Amino acid sequence: MSILRKRLNEFDDALNAEEIDLINLKRLCFHGIPDEGGLRPLCWKLLLNYLPSTRASWSETLTRKRTLYKTFIEDLIVTPGEANSDGERVDVTLHDHPLNLNPDSKWQTYFKDNEVLLQIDKDVRRLCPDISFFQQGTDYPRKEIVNASGQRRLHHRVQHTVLRSANVERKGLGVTKIAVSVRKATEDYAPLAEGGEAHWEVLERILFLYAKLNPGQGYVQGMNEIVGPIYHAFACDPDQTWREHAEADTFFCFTNLMSEIRDFFIKSLDEAEFGINSMMSKLTTQVKVNDSEVWMRLHQQELCPQYYSFRWLTLLLSQEFPLPDVMRIWDSLFADENRFSFLIHICCAMILLLRDQLLVGDFATNVKLLQNFPSVDIQIVLSKAAALAGKNLNSP
Amino acid sequence: MAKKTYDLLFKLLLIGDSGVGKTCILFRFSDDAFSTTFISTIGIDFKIKTVELRGKKIKLQIWDTAGQERFHTITTSYYRGAMGIMLVYDITNEKTFENIVKWLRNIDEHANEDVEKMILGNKSDMEDKRVVSTERGEAIAREHGIRFMETSAKANINIDRAFSELAEAILEKTHGKEPQDAPDRVTVDRRVERNSNRCC
Ligand SMILES: Nc1nc2c(ncn2[C@@H]2O[C@H](COP(=O)(O)OP(=O)(O)OP(=O)(O)O)[C@@H](O)[C@H]2O)c(=O)[nH]1
Ligand SMILES: [Mg+2]
């Protein structure tokens, strides 16, 4: 029996149990989840605590969550004054209107939301530009969105914000001329026509809903890089029934993952126990312990961990490697029972692998090297990281 | 230590709201190319380019920062060592222009007092979508006594010029201060590096 066949069998056995042994599953996933048979999206759903370990309760959980997601869309993606579903138009002028300055005004919320949306819009259009996936249409557009004559398309809203906010702000100056040009989207990330929807539009909605539901945190740049690989994995599931619900499933898995790494995204928590600064100093300490020469070099050059590892850690390395490698790294990260201590080991391994170059490079060369990590066999990085963690990594 | 291939080292910083085109500007300057497909900057990025000014080889060390508020604690720590700062806004986006004032305040709070500043109104190729007139850009620059230019990273308008004017201004300043400039002097370099790092 081939090694791959054997691994696939191990996964099948683990996943087909009535009561899935998560410890065993984590052990398997740590060494990498095979790309075959939709194993990765399924395992990630378990590792991210979306699916319960009892198989029998999957269908109830999924139905509940997916219905909930549907209500999020219905409740949170609305335009004030939009036609009611029964076709009757609410007379907003009586109660609420775009120039209403009352903070409870739906229009005020709408405009504030649009600022968040504008940022999300810019970022989802800049996601993984080296692959074409996110620009392509999904097979499962949200019907309630795409058939609403553009009304509920999120990017549609921000095309107008510039115009609308300028309009509101300048009203006191008696400005009468209003630009009527509608912003055109960046060519490549063009939204699809009525009835269709590109993958980046789906991500835009997930991130917007997340920001609405987590107002204390809102949307922070980089979240797009976290949600991207999860959605990609789910939306490429070979099983059509899973694929169809990729959006809702991604939303909940992303939310769960964010609850574990949200401290990285909150400025006021930079100094907290699990904030980004403490992660960076853990990394520095680990480099020092394992290779004092490299540590000394970086220290003398005053090459701070912020210059490179802020991004490594915040984004779980998603900007440092090509997508397939990122997925492989995340298999191990999500399987890490000691949440994200393995992330530090990987980062440390990355630095140690560059030791010879770092020891001769000057400050500028070294910053560049660390910010643009050279392409390597990801297995080498992970094996080294596993060794640092006192573990052994099986080859795939 | 490797032999120095430049006479002076200037450290520059690009700041401004997210999406105004800082990364594109820097990419145009360092690689002479434009790509619409940039990932958003998380934290801080770094590029080097050597230019020649008045017979001197000047190595520009340019830091490209992330625009969003969350990253300010990370990015403001770089202000201190910067000798020149480019403040960028997007001429098709009113808000990014209004925020220039906020960015100027950040500079006052965190940068060296004698830092050279320049305001750039980027995306000047999008004339049909312009909402901030050239006059308003000029006015705010005049008000704060700062250089101003409209640029386009896409159409390659004024990008090189902006960087060389900024470098020129810094050169003038360092000249005034230190009249004799031996080729492998590292004072500028040192001063910058020592001041800038509170983080290790
Ligand atoms: N038409 C036009 N578009 C531009 C120009 N410069 C940048 N852009 C576009 O503006 C978008 C944002 O550019 P970036 O350089 O990534 O913006 P940034 O300021 O680095 O943004 P952050 O990294 O999020 O802070 C990209 O999609 C570019 O295609 C320009 O001169 N003209
Ligand atoms: Mg950028």
XYZ file of C-alpha atoms and ligand atoms in Angstrom:
629
model
C 0.000 0.000 0.000
C 1.401 3.420 -0.918
C 2.197 5.869 1.825
C -0.463 8.259 0.576
C -3.071 5.480 0.488
C -2.164 4.593 4.034
C -2.482 8.191 5.195
C -5.819 8.583 3.444
C -7.050 5.479 5.226
C -5.927 6.840 8.556
C -7.867 10.022 7.934
C -10.932 8.124 6.785
C -10.869 5.956 9.880
C -10.501 8.960 12.139
C -13.256 10.939 10.428
C -15.749 8.124 10.067
C -15.909 7.339 13.742
C -19.247 8.134 15.359
C -17.397 10.127 17.974
C -14.319 11.687 16.416
C -11.209 11.547 18.529
C -9.980 15.121 18.175
C -6.639 14.428 19.781
C -5.965 11.726 17.272
C -7.210 13.914 14.426
C -4.957 16.771 15.500
C -2.027 14.414 15.575
C -2.782 13.372 12.001
C -3.388 16.902 10.736
C -0.212 18.213 12.286
C 1.755 16.292 9.665
C -0.299 17.797 6.868
C -3.740 17.039 5.517
C -3.736 15.339 2.091
C -5.109 17.496 -0.719
C -7.350 14.637 -1.808
C -11.014 14.016 -1.223
C -12.032 17.209 0.496
C -10.212 16.176 3.631
C -8.745 19.565 4.351
C -11.984 21.565 4.418
C -13.572 18.910 6.600
C -10.678 18.693 9.037
C -10.407 22.465 9.303
C -14.090 22.657 10.222
C -13.398 20.246 13.059
C -10.131 21.809 14.156
C -11.709 25.257 14.233
C -14.518 23.959 16.438
C -17.226 24.571 13.897
C -18.276 20.968 13.553
C -18.805 19.039 16.790
C -16.935 15.796 17.295
C -20.198 13.833 17.339
C -21.011 13.085 13.743
C -24.687 12.580 14.462
C -25.104 16.229 15.392
C -23.442 17.632 12.282
C -26.536 18.068 10.244
C -28.426 19.878 12.998
C -25.439 22.172 13.681
C -24.965 22.995 10.038
C -28.610 23.745 9.438
C -28.774 25.987 12.480
C -25.624 27.903 11.631
C -26.463 28.329 7.984
C -29.915 29.608 8.803
C -28.409 32.006 11.291
C -26.048 33.296 8.642
C -28.973 33.884 6.352
C -30.640 36.059 8.963
C -27.399 38.026 9.398
C -27.547 38.853 5.736
C -31.179 39.799 5.901
C -30.824 41.925 9.009
C -27.494 43.576 8.473
C -27.237 44.196 4.781
C -30.003 46.643 4.242
C -30.182 50.009 2.669
C -32.436 52.450 4.458
C -35.363 53.317 2.273
C -34.915 50.156 0.290
C -38.065 48.690 -1.124
C -39.682 46.193 1.227
C -39.848 42.607 0.205
C -43.546 43.020 -0.407
C -42.670 45.707 -2.890
C -44.038 48.573 -0.836
C -41.700 51.486 -0.388
C -41.226 52.921 3.074
C -41.613 56.659 3.136
C -38.310 57.586 4.697
C -38.807 61.304 4.393
C -41.316 61.188 7.203
C -39.062 59.527 9.705
C -35.536 59.252 8.546
C -33.546 60.650 5.661
C -29.908 60.850 4.535
C -29.332 64.260 6.119
C -30.733 63.238 9.472
C -28.050 64.009 12.064
C -29.631 61.991 14.824
C -27.099 59.317 15.827
C -29.893 56.735 15.881
C -30.726 57.495 12.303
C -30.464 54.456 10.101
C -28.818 56.631 7.553
C -26.088 57.673 9.982
C -25.314 54.029 10.665
C -25.394 53.386 6.979
C -22.805 56.052 6.265
C -20.571 54.875 9.103
C -20.807 51.317 7.852
C -19.804 52.500 4.448
C -16.498 53.780 5.765
C -15.709 50.301 7.043
C -16.938 48.861 3.811
C -14.722 51.112 1.758
C -11.665 49.694 3.497
C -12.864 46.122 3.104
C -13.602 46.771 -0.536
C -10.075 48.010 -1.190
C -8.575 45.008 0.512
C -10.636 42.191 -0.961
C -9.801 43.538 -4.385
C -6.140 43.293 -3.505
C -6.272 39.726 -2.195
C -3.978 37.050 -3.625
C -3.443 38.858 -6.920
C -1.119 36.132 -8.158
C -3.965 33.670 -8.519
C -7.160 34.300 -10.430
C -9.498 32.407 -8.112
C -10.970 35.362 -6.261
C -11.824 37.191 -9.455
C -13.848 34.300 -10.787
C -17.544 33.860 -10.299
C -18.905 31.614 -7.594
C -21.344 28.900 -8.562
C -23.412 29.800 -5.537
C -24.196 33.513 -5.489
C -26.613 34.689 -2.776
C -29.848 35.057 -4.639
C -31.275 37.659 -2.303
C -28.248 39.831 -3.025
C -27.547 39.432 -6.673
C -31.132 39.767 -7.806
C -31.833 42.962 -5.899
C -30.924 45.296 -8.770
C -27.606 46.137 -7.192
C -29.288 47.483 -4.072
C -27.621 45.067 -1.716
C -24.337 44.647 -3.420
C -21.864 45.891 -0.899
C -19.353 47.310 -3.338
C -22.248 49.061 -4.985
C -22.691 51.031 -1.790
C -19.149 52.289 -1.628
C -19.118 53.437 -5.199
C -21.392 56.160 -3.986
C -19.889 56.981 -0.642
C -17.440 59.539 -1.887
C -20.230 61.350 -3.531
C -22.645 61.009 -0.676
C -20.340 61.974 2.151
C -18.995 64.950 0.241
C -22.571 65.863 -0.402
C -23.540 65.729 3.254
C -20.493 67.513 4.524
C -20.611 70.390 2.167
C -24.246 71.168 2.386
C -23.558 74.155 4.636
C -21.426 75.762 1.980
C -24.266 75.773 -0.451
C -22.451 73.603 -2.904
C -24.844 72.803 -5.646
C -22.762 70.879 -8.092
C -22.667 67.177 -7.458
C -20.424 64.913 -9.405
C -22.463 62.154 -10.923
C -19.732 59.892 -12.163
C -19.794 56.446 -10.635
C -16.457 54.998 -9.759
C -15.372 52.152 -11.912
C -13.945 49.140 -10.203
C -10.412 48.024 -10.789
C -10.646 46.203 -14.080
C -9.552 42.772 -12.938
C -11.714 42.638 -9.882
C -14.776 43.765 -11.732
C -18.012 42.756 -10.058
C -20.046 40.312 -12.064
C -23.302 41.264 -13.706
C -26.740 40.907 -12.165
C -27.306 37.326 -11.105
C -23.611 36.501 -10.720
C -21.089 37.132 -8.025
C -17.295 36.877 -7.859
C -15.561 35.168 -4.960
C -14.113 38.434 -3.711
C -17.641 39.800 -3.400
C -18.487 36.879 -1.146
C -15.462 37.630 1.018
C -16.473 41.267 1.166
C -19.807 40.243 2.626
C -18.274 37.863 5.168
C -15.896 40.541 6.399
C -18.581 43.184 6.511
C -20.888 40.975 8.565
C -18.025 40.116 10.869
C -17.274 43.812 11.388
C -20.940 44.581 12.056
C -21.236 41.761 14.576
C -17.967 42.599 16.318
C -18.182 46.365 16.625
C -15.457 46.551 19.295
C -12.971 45.283 16.812
C -14.490 46.119 13.478
C -12.516 45.416 10.364
C -8.756 45.517 10.510
C -6.589 45.190 7.443
C -5.104 41.751 7.239
C -8.327 39.985 8.187
C -8.829 39.557 4.461
C -5.652 37.479 4.404
C -7.005 35.275 7.171
C -10.414 34.651 5.674
C -9.039 34.136 2.143
C -7.352 30.736 2.541
C -10.259 29.331 4.579
C -12.776 30.360 1.964
C -10.564 29.052 -0.811
C -10.382 25.658 0.863
C -14.138 25.492 1.412
C -15.168 26.854 -1.973
C -12.977 24.274 -3.722
C -14.403 21.317 -1.823
C -14.955 18.469 -4.305
C -18.283 17.747 -2.634
C -20.980 19.964 -4.067
C -23.115 20.109 -0.923
C -20.200 21.458 1.084
C -19.196 23.853 -1.670
C -22.657 25.301 -1.828
C -22.425 26.487 1.769
C -18.825 27.643 1.650
C -19.811 31.198 2.502
C -21.692 30.525 5.735
C -19.237 27.840 6.848
C -16.308 30.166 6.214
C -17.971 32.903 8.203
C -18.208 30.779 11.344
C -14.793 29.184 11.009
C -13.270 32.607 10.461
C -15.099 33.946 13.503
C -13.794 31.086 15.629
C -10.273 31.535 14.385
C -10.456 35.274 14.998
C -11.532 34.672 18.566
C -8.175 33.007 19.085
C -5.997 35.548 17.316
C -8.046 38.704 17.714
C -5.547 40.185 20.152
C -3.089 40.544 17.274
C -5.527 42.852 15.579
C -6.319 45.162 18.456
C -3.953 48.027 19.028
C -4.796 48.489 22.695
C -3.869 44.869 23.337
C -0.400 45.122 21.818
C 1.111 44.876 25.277
C -1.289 42.219 26.583
C -0.273 38.677 27.379
C -1.278 37.332 23.987
C -0.845 40.583 22.127
C 1.475 40.936 19.196
C 4.386 42.393 21.176
C 4.586 39.424 23.460
C 4.507 37.102 20.463
C 7.371 39.022 18.901
C 9.453 38.896 22.042
C 8.804 35.181 22.408
C 10.156 34.781 18.915
C 13.246 36.853 19.680
C 13.902 34.814 22.801
C 13.574 31.596 20.888
C 16.036 32.769 18.258
C 18.437 33.776 20.991
C 18.223 30.415 22.723
C 18.687 28.431 19.534
C 21.244 30.501 17.682
C 22.816 33.245 19.689
C 25.054 34.251 16.799
C 22.134 35.127 14.540
C 20.334 36.797 17.395
C 23.421 38.903 18.123
C 23.739 39.863 14.489
C 20.164 41.100 14.245
C 20.459 42.774 17.612
C 23.624 44.644 16.632
C 22.082 45.735 13.378
C 19.096 46.926 15.371
C 16.941 44.946 13.051
C 13.803 44.800 15.150
C 11.326 41.943 14.930
C 8.645 44.516 14.046
C 10.246 44.950 10.631
C 9.305 41.470 9.551
C 7.653 39.325 12.206
C 4.758 41.667 12.914
C 3.324 40.627 9.596
C 4.394 36.995 9.876
C 2.580 36.560 13.162
C -0.481 38.722 12.588
C -1.311 37.046 9.308
C -0.266 33.535 10.324
C 2.317 33.668 7.533
C -0.305 33.997 4.829
C 1.574 36.736 2.970
C 4.940 35.013 3.091
C 4.292 31.869 1.078
C 2.255 30.764 -1.939
C -1.288 29.646 -1.125
C -0.717 25.858 -1.217
C 2.140 26.263 1.251
C 0.022 28.504 3.452
C -2.647 25.801 3.554
C -0.060 23.226 4.548
C 1.268 25.506 7.293
C -2.236 26.094 8.601
C -2.861 22.339 8.846
C -0.161 22.292 11.492
C -1.198 25.553 13.127
C -4.843 24.576 13.500
C -3.751 21.187 14.852
C -1.495 22.820 17.427
C -3.105 21.971 20.754
C -0.959 24.659 22.298
C -2.556 27.289 20.078
C 0.018 29.111 18.037
C 3.117 28.196 19.938
C 3.986 26.236 16.815
C 3.660 29.486 14.870
C 6.587 30.873 16.831
C 8.554 27.735 16.095
C 7.925 28.131 12.376
C 8.990 31.780 12.441
C 12.097 30.854 14.360
C 12.881 28.084 11.886
C 12.525 30.582 9.026
C 15.154 32.820 10.590
C 17.511 29.989 11.401
C 17.309 28.685 7.847
C 18.593 32.038 6.646
C 21.416 32.159 9.176
C 24.337 32.026 6.727
C 22.932 34.864 4.677
C 21.961 36.913 7.718
C 25.440 36.618 9.188
C 27.047 38.260 6.162
C 24.297 40.626 5.013
C 24.171 44.280 5.972
C 21.111 45.851 7.572
C 19.291 46.624 4.337
C 20.019 43.250 2.755
C 18.791 41.481 5.833
C 15.556 43.449 6.137
C 14.840 42.722 2.502
C 15.628 39.071 2.913
C 13.318 38.694 5.884
C 10.526 40.727 4.321
C 10.689 38.725 1.104
C 11.261 35.235 2.308
C 13.015 33.223 -0.429
C 11.054 30.358 -1.913
C 11.869 27.134 -0.157
C 10.440 23.673 0.191
C 7.903 24.297 2.935
C 8.540 20.834 4.306
C 12.073 21.888 5.248
C 10.754 24.846 7.212
C 8.149 22.738 8.968
C 10.560 19.923 9.809
C 12.936 22.405 11.345
C 10.076 23.983 13.272
C 8.956 20.586 14.514
C 12.485 19.829 15.670
C 12.515 23.112 17.590
C 9.235 22.108 19.182
C 10.695 18.755 20.140
C 8.464 16.924 17.705
C 9.035 14.776 14.707
C 7.439 15.556 11.401
C 6.596 12.712 9.047
C 7.176 13.428 5.427
C 3.928 13.599 3.454
C 32.151 45.367 6.636
C 31.504 45.551 2.936
C 32.864 48.574 1.134
C 30.405 51.433 0.904
C 29.024 52.012 -2.550
C 27.368 55.291 -1.668
C 28.236 58.616 -0.118
C 25.171 59.319 1.935
C 22.256 57.409 3.328
C 18.844 59.016 3.607
C 15.967 57.413 5.382
C 12.546 58.239 3.956
C 9.038 57.350 5.009
C 5.779 57.134 3.081
C 2.595 57.777 5.030
C -1.063 58.396 4.244
C -4.439 56.684 4.341
C -4.889 53.153 3.164
C -5.335 52.796 -0.572
C -3.930 56.162 -1.644
C -1.177 54.357 -3.556
C 1.910 54.487 -1.322
C 3.069 51.017 -2.275
C 2.466 51.722 -5.963
C 4.441 54.951 -5.761
C 7.353 53.201 -4.157
C 7.194 50.331 -6.602
C 7.154 52.733 -9.520
C 10.163 54.529 -8.113
C 12.226 51.474 -7.228
C 11.276 49.090 -10.020
C 9.849 51.453 -12.619
C 6.690 49.446 -13.032
C 3.049 49.648 -12.086
C 0.825 46.866 -11.002
C -2.782 47.228 -9.986
C -2.471 44.127 -7.949
C -0.825 44.984 -4.695
C -1.647 43.331 -1.481
C -2.354 45.765 1.320
C 0.638 46.645 3.435
C 0.602 45.134 6.891
C 3.054 46.801 9.248
C 5.951 48.168 7.284
C 7.788 47.455 4.030
C 11.173 48.447 2.881
C 12.964 49.322 -0.350
C 16.345 50.691 -1.291
C 17.255 52.820 -4.240
C 20.471 54.646 -4.978
C 20.219 57.962 -6.798
C 22.792 60.484 -7.911
C 22.468 64.080 -6.850
C 25.089 66.735 -7.422
C 27.725 64.155 -8.111
C 26.959 62.229 -4.952
C 25.647 58.724 -4.707
C 22.766 58.770 -2.289
C 21.270 55.619 -0.967
C 17.613 56.060 -0.195
C 16.228 53.703 2.376
C 12.474 53.978 1.955
C 9.921 52.658 4.408
C 6.405 52.076 3.185
C 3.890 52.049 6.005
C 0.396 50.665 6.424
C -2.304 53.285 6.371
C -4.893 51.936 8.765
C -5.171 53.218 12.310
C -4.422 49.835 13.854
C -0.854 49.955 12.629
C -0.025 53.398 13.924
C 1.834 52.241 17.022
C 3.990 50.081 14.815
C 4.536 52.709 12.165
C 5.016 55.832 14.281
C 8.108 54.255 15.813
C 9.761 54.789 12.434
C 9.034 58.490 12.294
C 11.857 59.408 14.638
C 14.674 58.315 12.402
C 13.171 59.588 9.158
C 14.918 62.454 7.392
C 12.179 62.865 4.838
C 8.490 62.058 4.884
C 6.109 61.865 1.950
C 2.481 62.411 2.872
C 0.230 60.921 0.276
C -3.441 61.464 -0.441
C -5.669 60.357 -3.300
C -7.093 63.146 -5.478
C -10.204 61.042 -6.137
C -10.976 60.619 -2.450
C -11.945 63.594 -0.310
C -11.449 61.821 2.985
C -7.802 61.002 2.322
C -7.180 64.678 1.684
C -8.926 65.757 4.851
C -6.783 63.331 6.781
C -3.569 65.024 5.651
C -3.984 67.350 8.611
C -4.130 64.361 10.912
C -0.985 62.893 9.373
C 0.786 66.235 9.780
C -0.099 66.197 13.453
C 1.360 62.694 13.720
C 4.579 63.971 12.225
C 4.706 66.836 14.709
C 4.287 64.400 17.530
C 6.626 61.666 16.467
C 9.199 62.872 13.937
C 12.357 64.924 14.234
C 11.644 68.600 14.180
C 13.763 69.261 11.095
C 12.331 66.425 9.017
C 11.735 67.359 5.376
C 8.127 66.920 4.337
C 6.346 66.725 1.021
C 2.674 66.309 0.189
C 1.730 64.177 -2.800
C -1.703 64.154 -4.420
C -1.631 60.778 -6.139
C -3.718 59.242 -8.953
C -3.545 62.389 -11.054
C -4.216 60.224 -14.106
C -7.838 59.893 -12.988
C -8.848 63.401 -13.946
C -12.468 62.403 -14.539
C -12.831 61.195 -10.971
C -10.973 64.004 -9.312
C -12.643 65.493 -6.247
C -9.695 67.394 -4.754
C -8.543 70.267 -6.925
C -4.874 71.037 -7.423
C -5.463 74.434 -5.817
C -6.664 72.876 -2.570
C -3.560 70.686 -2.487
C -1.343 73.686 -3.075
C -3.168 75.696 -0.446
C -2.712 73.207 2.338
C 0.953 72.770 1.447
C 1.492 76.526 1.458
C -0.281 76.849 4.766
C 2.157 74.414 6.352
C 5.179 75.513 4.365
C 5.643 72.167 2.687
C 6.477 71.117 -0.849
C 3.625 69.761 -2.950
C 3.240 67.750 -6.123
C 0.562 65.807 -7.906
C 1.693 62.365 -8.973
C 0.552 59.271 -10.743
C 2.174 55.958 -10.023
C 0.156 54.508 -12.859
C 1.108 56.979 -15.567
C 4.538 57.606 -14.065
C 4.014 61.299 -13.516
C 6.298 63.159 -11.119
C 7.369 60.084 -9.218
C 11.099 60.395 -9.788
C 10.862 64.133 -9.445
C 9.164 63.882 -6.070
C 11.844 61.650 -4.645
C 14.726 63.659 -6.009
C 13.283 66.934 -4.751
C 12.859 65.485 -1.321
C 16.369 64.040 -1.373
C 17.694 67.348 -2.669
C 16.124 69.201 0.223
C 17.645 66.813 2.720
C 20.994 67.092 1.021
C 20.865 70.851 1.328
C 20.147 70.563 5.014
C 22.893 68.057 5.798
C 25.316 70.163 3.779
C 24.565 73.210 5.797
C 25.137 71.334 8.998
C 28.222 69.375 8.121
C 30.341 71.166 5.581
C 32.986 68.517 4.928
C 31.623 65.295 3.594
C 34.133 62.519 3.340
C 32.862 59.748 1.047
C 32.664 57.007 3.621
C 31.418 59.003 6.492
C 28.700 57.219 8.352
C 27.487 59.891 10.724
C 24.184 60.360 9.001
C 23.600 56.677 8.941
C 24.481 56.177 12.608
C 22.438 59.012 13.889
C 19.445 57.746 12.060
C 19.762 54.196 13.199
C 20.402 55.006 16.822
C 17.506 57.362 17.131
C 15.058 55.171 15.391
C 15.162 52.027 17.389
C 13.370 51.856 20.626
C 12.093 48.455 19.900
C 14.658 45.711 20.272
N -5.344 55.196 -11.369
C -4.403 55.048 -10.437
N -4.545 54.090 -9.526
C -3.572 53.957 -8.591
C -2.427 54.810 -8.577
N -1.652 54.440 -7.535
C -2.287 53.406 -6.929
N -3.440 53.105 -7.563
C -4.399 52.046 -7.177
O -4.790 52.241 -5.839
C -4.901 51.002 -5.151
C -4.153 51.038 -3.837
O -2.774 51.211 -4.047
P -1.680 50.783 -2.952
O -0.353 51.271 -3.430
O -1.801 49.343 -2.623
O -2.171 51.651 -1.686
P -1.443 51.898 -0.285
O -1.450 53.358 -0.031
O -0.117 51.229 -0.275
O -2.468 51.190 0.740
P -2.174 50.436 2.146
O -1.053 49.483 1.919
O -3.472 49.741 2.475
O -1.865 51.491 3.159
C -4.358 49.940 -6.081
O -5.423 49.135 -6.498
C -3.751 50.681 -7.243
O -4.052 50.036 -8.442
C -2.323 55.830 -9.588
O -1.390 56.623 -9.664
N -3.351 55.896 -10.479
Mg 0.646 49.685 0.793
